[in-house]
């Protein structure tokens, strides 16, 4: 699950910053020659700066190749197996198909009729799978393949007024794992 | 080595000039506490320890967001004015005018929320103010948007005066950023950090506030002339451009206190006339203006190059902060023999909060991550990290230093305990936001699913600790305020 990877990376990064700060804090009251401290610490700055730039370049090269925008801009390399239209209103969703097959590459065409909403797919463990904004005048297309049959929910993640949190509708995903295997 | 005296009053700032700064910081302290209570109530409601109706939850949400953003601006402006005034001739009348306009705007905003039931969140995403489904009227929406416009006008005056004064003293904004030393021969005479940072903030916030004013005026017209419509995606770009620049700039203002005060504790100057420092601030000037598209990564219809810009600039904009400010603070403090007090501790904490908070922010700005993290509580997790533990820690450190230096209010055991409580409560509180984001809990939800309720409860306990600590800071500040204002 990507959420756990993100969490782990954050803990490592923040843990490192915290450790450095704690070390400096604990040594701060023991005086040393200022010029020597500055020379040593500023001397290593270019090295870790280059390392940081390297990490950024690697992260960008890995992640920028996986942007989810191709369908919206009519540049998708492959056509989806199925298209579902989703429209947000204050405070409900109209979905063209609410029973969907497992293991099928589905393109959700998302728009709104009144104010900004956000289409977010949640599984039955309350885990967010994918999202895109729903807004008046634009159609955002997000693709998703359900891995498991079950009950999923569309929730609104863009504040849209007093019943924003109640703007939920269910999707039923049917089929078997075998079907999913065969499709693959 | 002589022992540094961090409490040496600044003779280059007069008593009336100090008084306006004290007024800015007093307003900051009082409003900060009230907004924190509003935040606690929301978290308690999500934790089902309090039964807030959705309309009250979203009114508090609107109040908390608008109030905190506004007060961060006021605090940053107070800090910037105090230090910048020591190098350039700022107008005292304009400083007071800004504060008065902000306060009038606040009254309008409070009226719109508590009398008119306005609850569009501080982001007032077009066309929600005009489409409330009967929850509020046009009058309330007009009061809110008009109040915000008044606040923006106040701040614009403030930045225009800063620009005027910097140009008059240094001969141009480029010179205020130290460009002759950055791009030419470095003669060691670049302006001090306060001027460089203030120049950067003046540039970005003049643009940001103007962008905000444009969408506010368009939204106001739309309220009263519905046939006048705005493209919602264009409106969203303007709102997030303004919002991001404004709130981001508050940190760049607050950090001026770190540059100028921490060296007084360590005895190590923080030189600004070196190319790394100057390059970092020039780079930040550009990046703060163009990084805002990372707020619209889930607007798939936005041009793809803007999405890519949002991610790339989000990654790179952390570099100057880490390499110059956070690392500079570390070098300044490391084995300096510093004698810590509450003010120094909060200032140093502020650089930590900024540096550490950048990490979850950068990760969230990755498009493929944003796909599952956007508008979850991960987002307030990272911005509370660098606002509560970063920007506001710097502001509270400055306030503590002010009343120590001019009011003679020394630290006691209670102050030290409050300092540690703030750290503990703050990390726990923002940590629970991040945990909630990992667990896909949406932000801005009046009611939470059963599996999310415990997150709100734990967060409420930590929030209470933060409020207790902040109460000590603010009460101490108010206790020393009179003497600090009267001191010669």
XYZ file of C-alpha atoms in Angstrom:
672
model
C 0.000 0.000 0.000
C 1.460 3.338 -1.078
C 0.264 5.055 2.110
C 2.571 2.889 4.200
C 5.546 3.569 1.930
C 4.882 7.297 2.187
C 4.615 7.009 5.961
C 7.897 5.095 6.209
C 9.761 7.590 4.000
C 8.395 10.459 6.058
C 9.430 8.846 9.327
C 12.943 8.220 8.002
C 13.334 11.774 6.695
C 11.883 13.477 9.731
C 13.704 11.109 12.047
C 16.992 12.070 10.441
C 16.298 15.808 10.790
C 15.211 15.278 14.407
C 18.341 13.297 15.230
C 20.594 16.008 13.805
C 18.783 18.725 15.744
C 18.844 16.742 18.984
C 22.583 16.077 18.591
C 23.297 19.756 17.970
C 21.047 20.800 20.836
C 22.778 18.465 23.273
C 26.269 19.599 22.250
C 25.306 23.275 22.043
C 26.337 24.259 25.554
C 29.881 22.869 25.187
C 31.775 25.717 23.517
C 34.315 25.172 20.757
C 36.196 27.506 18.458
C 33.568 29.184 16.286
C 35.727 29.495 13.198
C 36.673 25.830 13.331
C 33.035 24.747 13.758
C 31.905 26.916 10.866
C 34.731 25.781 8.611
C 34.050 22.107 9.295
C 30.265 22.243 9.005
C 30.125 24.555 6.009
C 32.847 22.398 4.442
C 30.548 19.378 4.327
C 27.507 21.326 3.124
C 28.285 21.034 -0.605
C 28.539 17.253 -0.271
C 25.192 16.647 1.360
C 23.631 19.316 -0.849
C 24.742 17.400 -3.940
C 23.443 14.184 -2.353
C 20.079 15.852 -1.753
C 19.942 17.099 -5.342
C 20.770 13.563 -6.494
C 17.907 12.126 -4.419
C 15.543 14.713 -5.886
C 16.580 13.915 -9.455
C 16.099 10.185 -8.876
C 12.700 10.756 -7.218
C 11.566 12.997 -10.061
C 12.701 10.560 -12.742
C 10.859 7.690 -11.058
C 7.604 9.491 -10.335
C 7.122 11.890 -13.248
C 6.816 8.959 -15.649
C 3.632 7.821 -13.911
C 1.382 10.856 -14.218
C -2.361 10.070 -14.290
C -3.399 12.811 -16.709
C -3.225 11.107 -20.130
C -6.934 10.242 -20.417
C -8.085 13.730 -19.496
C -5.860 15.210 -22.177
C -6.818 12.537 -24.771
C -3.286 11.175 -24.858
C -3.855 7.733 -23.344
C -1.850 4.958 -24.985
C -4.608 2.391 -24.418
C -8.381 2.614 -24.307
C -10.138 1.632 -21.076
C -12.284 -1.529 -20.909
C -15.200 0.480 -19.587
C -16.295 4.067 -19.008
C -18.356 5.295 -16.058
C -19.759 8.819 -15.834
C -19.786 10.440 -12.406
C -21.379 13.817 -11.682
C -21.227 15.646 -8.358
C -24.051 17.800 -7.006
C -24.618 19.433 -3.620
C -24.705 16.893 -1.941
C -24.967 13.651 -3.898
C -23.417 11.746 -6.762
C -25.035 10.536 -9.970
C -23.129 7.519 -11.312
C -23.956 5.940 -14.680
C -23.112 2.415 -13.412
C -23.118 1.507 -9.756
C -22.371 -2.204 -10.242
C -18.966 -2.730 -11.750
C -16.864 -5.748 -12.698
C -13.689 -6.716 -10.882
C -10.381 -6.706 -12.772
C -11.627 -4.263 -15.414
C -9.780 -1.158 -16.497
C -12.402 1.530 -15.816
C -12.215 5.185 -16.813
C -14.260 7.391 -14.464
C -15.304 10.569 -16.253
C -15.813 13.014 -13.419
C -17.536 16.388 -13.480
C -19.704 18.608 -11.276
C -22.828 20.640 -11.912
C -22.716 23.280 -9.199
C -19.558 23.801 -7.111
C -16.190 22.086 -6.713
C -16.307 18.536 -5.376
C -13.758 15.767 -5.367
C -14.330 12.172 -6.435
C -12.501 9.832 -4.058
C -12.771 6.050 -4.180
C -12.614 4.283 -0.810
C -12.501 0.538 -0.199
C -14.310 -1.267 2.619
C -11.281 -0.807 4.890
C -11.826 2.981 4.662
C -8.660 3.280 2.564
C -8.444 5.876 -0.203
C -7.601 4.269 -3.552
C -7.643 7.118 -6.050
C -9.166 10.568 -6.512
C -9.680 13.466 -8.873
C -11.409 16.815 -8.589
C -14.961 17.231 -9.835
C -15.617 20.724 -11.039
C -18.105 22.639 -13.144
C -17.150 23.036 -16.771
C -14.393 20.415 -16.831
C -14.187 16.644 -17.119
C -11.395 14.902 -15.266
C -10.801 11.275 -16.172
C -9.211 8.890 -13.690
C -8.648 5.195 -14.364
C -8.871 2.430 -11.825
C -9.012 -1.357 -11.811
C -10.727 -2.934 -8.827
C -8.611 -5.804 -7.547
C -11.242 -7.315 -5.268
C -15.019 -7.664 -5.399
C -16.891 -5.895 -2.622
C -18.509 -2.638 -1.633
C -16.659 0.582 -2.392
C -17.640 4.160 -1.706
C -17.343 7.429 -3.567
C -16.731 10.223 -1.066
C -16.317 13.949 -1.646
C -12.909 15.304 -0.644
C -13.378 18.938 -1.654
C -15.357 21.022 0.822
C -18.640 21.874 -0.873
C -20.988 23.105 1.862
C -22.719 21.955 5.008
C -23.419 18.338 4.001
C -20.027 17.795 2.385
C -19.179 14.874 4.682
C -22.479 13.152 3.840
C -21.887 13.179 0.084
C -21.295 9.445 -0.191
C -22.536 6.786 -2.581
C -21.752 3.097 -2.830
C -20.395 1.065 -5.716
C -20.714 -2.701 -5.862
C -17.870 -4.541 -7.523
C -18.788 -8.038 -8.590
C -16.960 -11.020 -10.029
C -14.436 -13.502 -8.749
C -10.685 -13.513 -8.338
C -10.602 -16.165 -11.080
C -12.238 -13.796 -13.532
C -9.693 -11.211 -12.592
C -6.904 -13.721 -13.283
C -8.377 -14.632 -16.648
C -8.643 -11.011 -17.746
C -4.993 -10.507 -16.919
C 35.534 35.254 23.925
C 33.170 37.763 25.517
C 29.832 36.518 26.805
C 27.073 37.608 24.436
C 24.194 39.644 25.841
C 21.053 38.671 23.941
C 18.922 41.195 25.802
C 20.585 44.367 24.561
C 17.731 46.690 23.496
C 17.827 47.958 19.917
C 18.510 51.666 20.093
C 17.807 52.130 16.389
C 14.089 51.667 16.960
C 12.151 54.272 18.913
C 9.513 53.675 21.558
C 6.502 54.468 19.298
C 8.011 52.181 16.675
C 8.408 49.400 19.223
C 4.844 49.970 20.378
C 3.359 49.238 16.978
C 5.309 45.984 16.873
C 4.066 45.107 20.347
C 0.514 45.784 19.164
C 0.983 43.406 16.213
C 2.324 40.699 18.509
C -0.376 41.232 21.161
C -3.077 40.801 18.532
C -1.219 37.712 17.345
C -1.142 36.148 20.804
C -4.796 36.745 21.595
C -6.173 35.641 18.237
C -3.804 32.672 18.140
C -5.206 31.335 21.397
C -8.812 31.777 20.282
C -8.129 30.064 16.952
C -6.381 27.205 18.743
C -9.485 26.709 20.871
C -11.584 26.624 17.691
C -9.211 23.972 16.329
C -9.487 21.939 19.517
C -13.277 22.035 19.379
C -13.222 20.695 15.821
C -10.848 17.876 16.695
C -12.929 17.006 19.789
C -16.019 16.913 17.624
C -14.310 14.542 15.195
C -13.324 12.458 18.204
C -16.973 12.434 19.350
C -16.104 14.090 22.644
C -18.171 17.091 21.649
C -21.386 17.251 19.696
C -20.919 20.059 17.191
C -23.569 20.299 14.501
C -22.152 20.322 10.951
C -23.057 23.969 10.419
C -21.136 24.952 13.559
C -18.241 22.702 12.635
C -17.880 24.335 9.238
C -18.295 27.814 10.699
C -15.457 27.063 13.113
C -13.468 25.612 10.222
C -13.901 28.854 8.290
C -13.016 30.901 11.358
C -9.969 28.811 12.252
C -8.519 28.796 8.755
C -9.109 32.468 8.043
C -7.997 33.521 11.518
C -4.821 31.484 11.527
C -3.755 32.581 8.066
C -4.491 36.190 8.972
C -2.715 36.046 12.284
C 0.323 34.385 10.750
C 0.418 37.359 8.390
C 0.136 39.819 11.284
C 2.860 38.053 13.294
C 5.182 37.899 10.297
C 4.546 41.552 9.521
C 5.323 42.544 13.118
C 8.641 40.696 13.050
C 9.567 42.024 9.627
C 8.714 45.588 10.598
C 10.769 45.434 13.825
C 13.969 44.352 12.108
C 13.537 46.059 8.737
C 12.818 49.381 10.442
C 16.345 49.335 11.844
C 17.752 49.664 8.320
C 15.145 51.580 6.305
C 12.647 54.383 6.975
C 9.292 52.615 7.252
C 6.155 54.642 7.863
C 4.721 54.292 11.353
C 1.359 55.601 10.127
C 1.133 52.901 7.495
C 2.030 50.204 10.017
C -0.891 51.321 12.194
C -3.166 51.690 9.156
C -2.442 48.106 8.128
C -3.282 46.817 11.586
C -6.500 48.845 11.761
C -7.623 47.694 8.296
C -6.902 44.103 9.269
C -8.932 44.468 12.448
C -11.877 46.030 10.591
C -11.667 43.140 8.135
C -11.686 40.718 11.060
C -14.866 42.296 12.448
C -16.566 41.874 9.060
C -15.407 38.261 8.837
C -16.586 37.488 12.375
C -19.954 39.036 11.572
C -20.270 37.023 8.374
C -19.620 33.775 10.262
C -21.432 34.268 13.565
C -24.310 36.466 12.407
C -24.589 35.468 8.761
C -23.655 31.755 9.141
C -21.053 31.992 6.396
C -19.016 28.789 6.116
C -17.185 28.434 2.809
C -13.837 27.598 4.480
C -11.098 30.186 4.200
C -10.456 29.061 0.619
C -13.860 30.440 -0.526
C -13.606 28.274 -3.654
C -15.608 29.862 -6.439
C -18.576 29.514 -6.824
C -19.321 28.131 -3.328
C -19.811 31.558 -1.679
C -22.701 32.166 -4.077
C -24.036 28.584 -3.939
C -24.606 27.786 -0.243
C -27.883 25.887 -0.683
C -29.606 28.322 1.646
C -27.058 28.105 4.456
C -26.099 31.774 4.255
C -27.161 34.834 2.337
C -25.426 37.160 -0.083
C -24.920 39.686 2.702
C -22.853 37.241 4.752
C -20.796 36.231 1.727
C -20.264 39.905 0.870
C -19.117 40.650 4.418
C -16.650 37.750 4.372
C -15.176 38.458 0.941
C -15.193 42.207 1.611
C -13.523 41.676 4.982
C -10.853 39.556 3.380
C -10.368 42.190 0.699
C -9.881 44.823 3.382
C -7.276 42.628 5.094
C -5.530 42.227 1.747
C -5.567 45.969 1.099
C -4.048 46.532 4.530
C -1.224 44.122 3.816
C -0.689 45.512 0.333
C -0.155 48.964 1.841
C 2.350 47.402 4.224
C 4.353 45.798 1.400
C 4.201 48.864 -0.814
C 5.636 50.905 2.032
C 8.358 48.292 2.523
C 9.159 48.397 -1.195
C 9.318 52.195 -1.138
C 11.640 52.220 1.854
C 13.956 49.508 0.529
C 14.205 51.157 -2.891
C 14.916 54.522 -1.267
C 17.673 53.148 0.948
C 19.300 50.604 -1.369
C 18.387 51.873 -4.834
C 16.199 48.992 -5.988
C 14.658 45.682 -5.029
C 17.435 43.795 -6.824
C 19.924 45.546 -4.604
C 17.739 44.709 -1.621
C 18.187 41.053 -2.564
C 21.956 41.555 -2.839
C 22.118 40.965 -6.585
C 25.253 43.073 -7.131
C 27.076 40.798 -4.676
C 25.402 37.632 -5.985
C 25.951 38.167 -9.691
C 29.043 40.361 -9.570
C 31.991 40.928 -7.295
C 31.069 40.156 -3.723
C 32.393 43.157 -1.844
C 30.922 41.861 1.407
C 28.423 44.696 1.548
C 25.183 42.905 0.780
C 22.249 44.105 2.884
C 21.627 42.398 6.241
C 19.334 39.337 6.407
C 16.322 41.416 7.491
C 16.508 43.495 4.314
C 17.100 40.549 2.014
C 14.224 38.546 3.503
C 11.918 41.579 3.577
C 12.677 42.335 -0.069
C 11.798 38.779 -1.015
C 8.558 38.886 0.975
C 7.666 42.299 -0.409
C 7.999 41.032 -3.972
C 6.113 37.773 -3.557
C 3.377 39.082 -1.321
C 2.653 42.143 -3.442
C 1.955 39.687 -6.266
C 0.119 37.229 -4.025
C -2.144 39.762 -2.374
C -2.937 41.333 -5.745
C -3.899 37.900 -7.111
C -6.132 37.418 -4.086
C -7.745 40.801 -4.562
C -8.545 39.976 -8.188
C -10.442 36.789 -7.360
C -12.108 38.404 -4.348
C -13.437 41.237 -6.485
C -14.575 38.820 -9.189
C -16.341 36.677 -6.577
C -18.002 39.760 -5.116
C -19.273 40.801 -8.535
C -20.532 37.281 -9.171
C -22.455 37.402 -5.887
C -24.430 40.434 -6.958
C -24.429 40.008 -10.737
C -24.796 36.232 -11.242
C -24.555 36.622 -15.012
C -20.932 37.616 -14.453
C -19.213 34.252 -14.150
C -15.622 33.133 -13.740
C -13.939 30.003 -15.037
C -13.783 27.776 -11.898
C -10.325 26.436 -12.751
C -8.971 29.934 -13.311
C -10.541 31.014 -10.026
C -8.946 28.064 -8.257
C -5.539 28.990 -9.690
C -5.868 32.542 -8.401
C -7.061 31.445 -4.956
C -4.256 28.960 -4.426
C -1.673 31.308 -5.886
C -2.721 33.949 -3.380
C -3.194 31.508 -0.509
C 0.072 29.692 -0.962
C 2.192 32.784 -1.443
C 0.618 34.559 1.513
C 0.959 31.745 4.045
C 4.381 30.698 2.772
C 5.636 34.268 3.069
C 4.724 34.358 6.749
C 7.490 31.828 7.444
C 9.988 33.849 5.427
C 9.043 36.882 7.536
C 9.217 35.052 10.855
C 12.641 33.615 10.112
C 14.056 37.154 10.191
C 13.830 36.881 13.990
C 15.996 33.766 13.867
C 18.648 35.427 11.694
C 18.883 38.448 13.953
C 18.300 37.024 17.430
C 19.964 33.621 17.505
C 23.431 35.155 16.870
C 22.907 37.366 19.924
C 22.700 34.210 22.022
C 25.584 32.367 20.379
C 27.922 35.273 19.702
C 28.282 34.037 16.128
C 27.147 36.505 13.450
C 24.876 35.243 10.670
C 26.534 36.754 7.609
C 24.323 37.525 4.651
C 26.975 38.671 2.219
C 27.892 35.268 0.897
C 26.756 33.803 -2.383
C 25.005 30.755 -0.903
C 22.773 32.916 1.298
C 22.011 35.387 -1.473
C 21.384 32.677 -4.062
C 19.035 30.874 -1.690
C 16.904 33.955 -1.154
C 16.766 34.845 -4.830
C 15.831 31.251 -5.661
C 13.134 31.301 -2.971
C 11.733 34.548 -4.401
C 11.097 32.810 -7.705
C 10.049 29.440 -6.342
C 7.501 30.739 -3.825
C 5.715 32.494 -6.693
C 5.598 29.515 -9.067
C 5.189 26.553 -6.709
C 1.438 26.952 -6.092
C 0.286 24.465 -8.838
C 1.010 21.651 -6.385
C -2.361 22.571 -4.842
C -4.078 21.641 -8.113
C -2.439 18.309 -8.880
C -5.849 16.620 -8.702
C -7.315 19.030 -11.239
C -6.468 16.743 -14.108
C -7.717 19.268 -16.674
C -4.980 21.705 -15.698
C -2.154 21.813 -18.293
C 0.305 18.994 -17.593
C 3.309 21.325 -17.634
C 1.785 23.142 -14.660
C 1.482 19.857 -12.759
C 5.111 19.044 -13.528
C 6.120 22.551 -12.437
C 4.211 22.049 -9.191
C 6.084 18.855 -8.343
C 9.543 19.934 -9.491
C 9.439 23.316 -7.752
C 7.997 21.761 -4.601
C 11.013 19.477 -4.447
C 13.557 22.197 -5.129
C 11.989 24.877 -2.941
C 12.948 22.873 0.122
C 16.633 23.084 -0.742
C 17.307 26.727 0.211
C 15.450 26.236 3.483
C 17.422 23.143 4.398
C 20.807 24.301 3.124
C 20.748 27.893 4.316
C 18.279 28.496 7.116
C 18.044 25.155 8.938
C 21.689 24.318 8.409
C 22.684 27.897 9.184
C 20.864 27.629 12.512
C 22.631 24.364 13.229
C 26.041 25.853 12.454
C 25.201 28.900 14.523
C 24.237 26.866 17.571
C 26.552 23.848 17.411
C 29.082 23.971 20.242
C 28.490 27.680 20.679
C 28.212 27.562 24.465
C 24.742 29.073 24.165
C 22.796 29.742 27.354
C 19.332 28.604 26.380
C 16.225 30.438 27.408
C 12.624 30.129 26.248
C 13.047 32.623 23.416
C 16.168 30.997 22.004
C 14.613 27.557 22.355
C 11.489 28.586 20.444
C 13.534 30.249 17.691
C 15.671 27.149 17.248
C 12.562 24.950 17.388
C 11.122 27.116 14.621
C 13.926 26.201 12.235
C 13.454 22.521 13.126
C 9.702 22.694 12.514
C 10.265 24.307 9.142
C 12.923 21.821 8.054
C 11.102 18.714 9.278
C 7.718 19.856 7.975
C 9.126 20.218 4.491
C 9.573 16.449 4.227
C 5.902 15.364 4.300
C 5.120 18.447 2.199
C 7.563 17.459 -0.526
C 6.326 13.890 -0.512
C 2.711 15.038 -0.816
C 3.648 17.227 -3.775
C 4.539 14.079 -5.721
C 1.670 13.568 -8.160
C 1.385 9.807 -7.636
C 1.328 10.336 -3.868
C -1.096 13.233 -4.090
C -3.483 10.816 -5.778
C -4.053 9.127 -2.399
C -3.082 11.902 0.024
C -4.631 15.084 -1.367
C -7.321 16.560 0.887
C -6.697 13.977 3.558
C -5.467 15.080 6.970
C -1.924 14.574 5.666
C -2.187 18.090 4.238
C -2.944 19.910 7.521
C -0.367 17.530 9.003
C 2.486 18.981 7.031
C 1.381 22.600 7.098
C 0.672 22.521 10.823
C 4.169 21.113 11.230
C 5.878 24.104 9.711
C 3.345 26.649 10.909
C 2.789 25.499 14.499
C 6.277 24.134 15.173
C 7.987 26.411 12.658
C 6.535 29.826 11.923
C 4.536 30.269 15.121
C 7.405 28.953 17.273
C 9.573 31.697 15.760
C 6.882 34.315 16.432
C 6.389 33.158 20.016
C 10.177 33.164 20.472
C 10.305 36.754 19.225
C 7.464 37.760 21.566
C 9.234 36.133 24.503
C 12.466 37.926 23.607
C 10.633 41.262 23.339
C 9.201 41.139 26.851
C 12.470 39.772 28.238
C 14.514 42.528 26.656
C 12.183 45.505 27.100
C 9.980 44.262 29.923
C 12.629 42.530 32.031
C 10.504 39.380 32.227
C 12.945 36.538 32.912
C 12.128 32.858 32.391
C 10.941 30.776 35.296
C 10.289 27.080 35.731
C 6.778 27.499 34.348
C 8.083 29.101 31.157
C 10.625 26.331 30.637
C 8.000 23.658 31.298
C 5.661 25.366 28.826
C 8.420 25.296 26.219
C 8.800 21.533 26.492
C 5.036 21.068 26.643
C 4.714 22.987 23.375
C 7.247 20.676 21.725
C 5.589 17.520 23.049
C 2.031 18.637 22.361
C 2.944 20.077 18.970
C 4.691 16.962 17.702
C 1.904 14.744 19.002
C -0.793 16.954 17.526
C 0.701 17.245 14.037
C 1.818 13.620 14.204
C -1.814 12.580 14.595
C -2.714 14.573 11.493
C -0.046 12.687 9.562
C -1.180 9.333 10.972
C -4.738 10.262 9.978
C -3.538 11.128 6.474
C -1.803 7.765 6.211
C -5.124 6.192 7.201
C -6.992 8.157 4.476
C -8.996 10.353 6.853
C -10.416 13.262 4.821
C -9.746 16.826 5.905
C -12.643 19.242 6.479
C -15.082 16.542 7.608
C -17.599 17.384 10.310
C -18.270 13.727 11.027
C -15.777 10.892 10.997
C -16.218 7.193 10.407
C -15.954 4.938 13.445
C -12.450 3.789 12.521
C -11.216 7.390 12.554
C -12.711 8.573 15.840
C -9.746 7.581 18.029
C -7.432 9.716 15.865
C -9.450 12.777 16.803
C -9.433 11.871 20.476
C -5.656 11.429 20.710
C -5.119 14.613 18.700
C -7.423 16.519 21.069
C -5.280 15.600 24.065
C -2.135 16.840 22.334
C -3.977 19.972 21.158
C -4.893 20.715 24.739
C -1.227 20.515 25.732
C -0.337 22.978 22.973
C -3.046 25.358 24.144
C -1.852 25.164 27.748
C 1.710 25.939 26.689
C 0.602 28.757 24.385
C -1.533 30.213 27.163
C 1.586 30.472 29.327
C 3.506 32.170 26.492
C 0.721 34.633 25.734
C -0.048 35.449 29.369
C 3.653 36.077 30.009
C 3.768 38.319 26.953
C 0.727 40.288 28.058
C 2.148 40.531 31.586
C 5.323 42.125 30.248
C 3.598 44.148 27.544
C 3.030 47.318 29.574
C 6.630 47.608 30.716
C 7.943 46.719 27.273
C 5.785 49.454 25.750
C 6.858 52.078 28.279
C 10.569 51.218 28.382
C 12.757 54.061 27.158
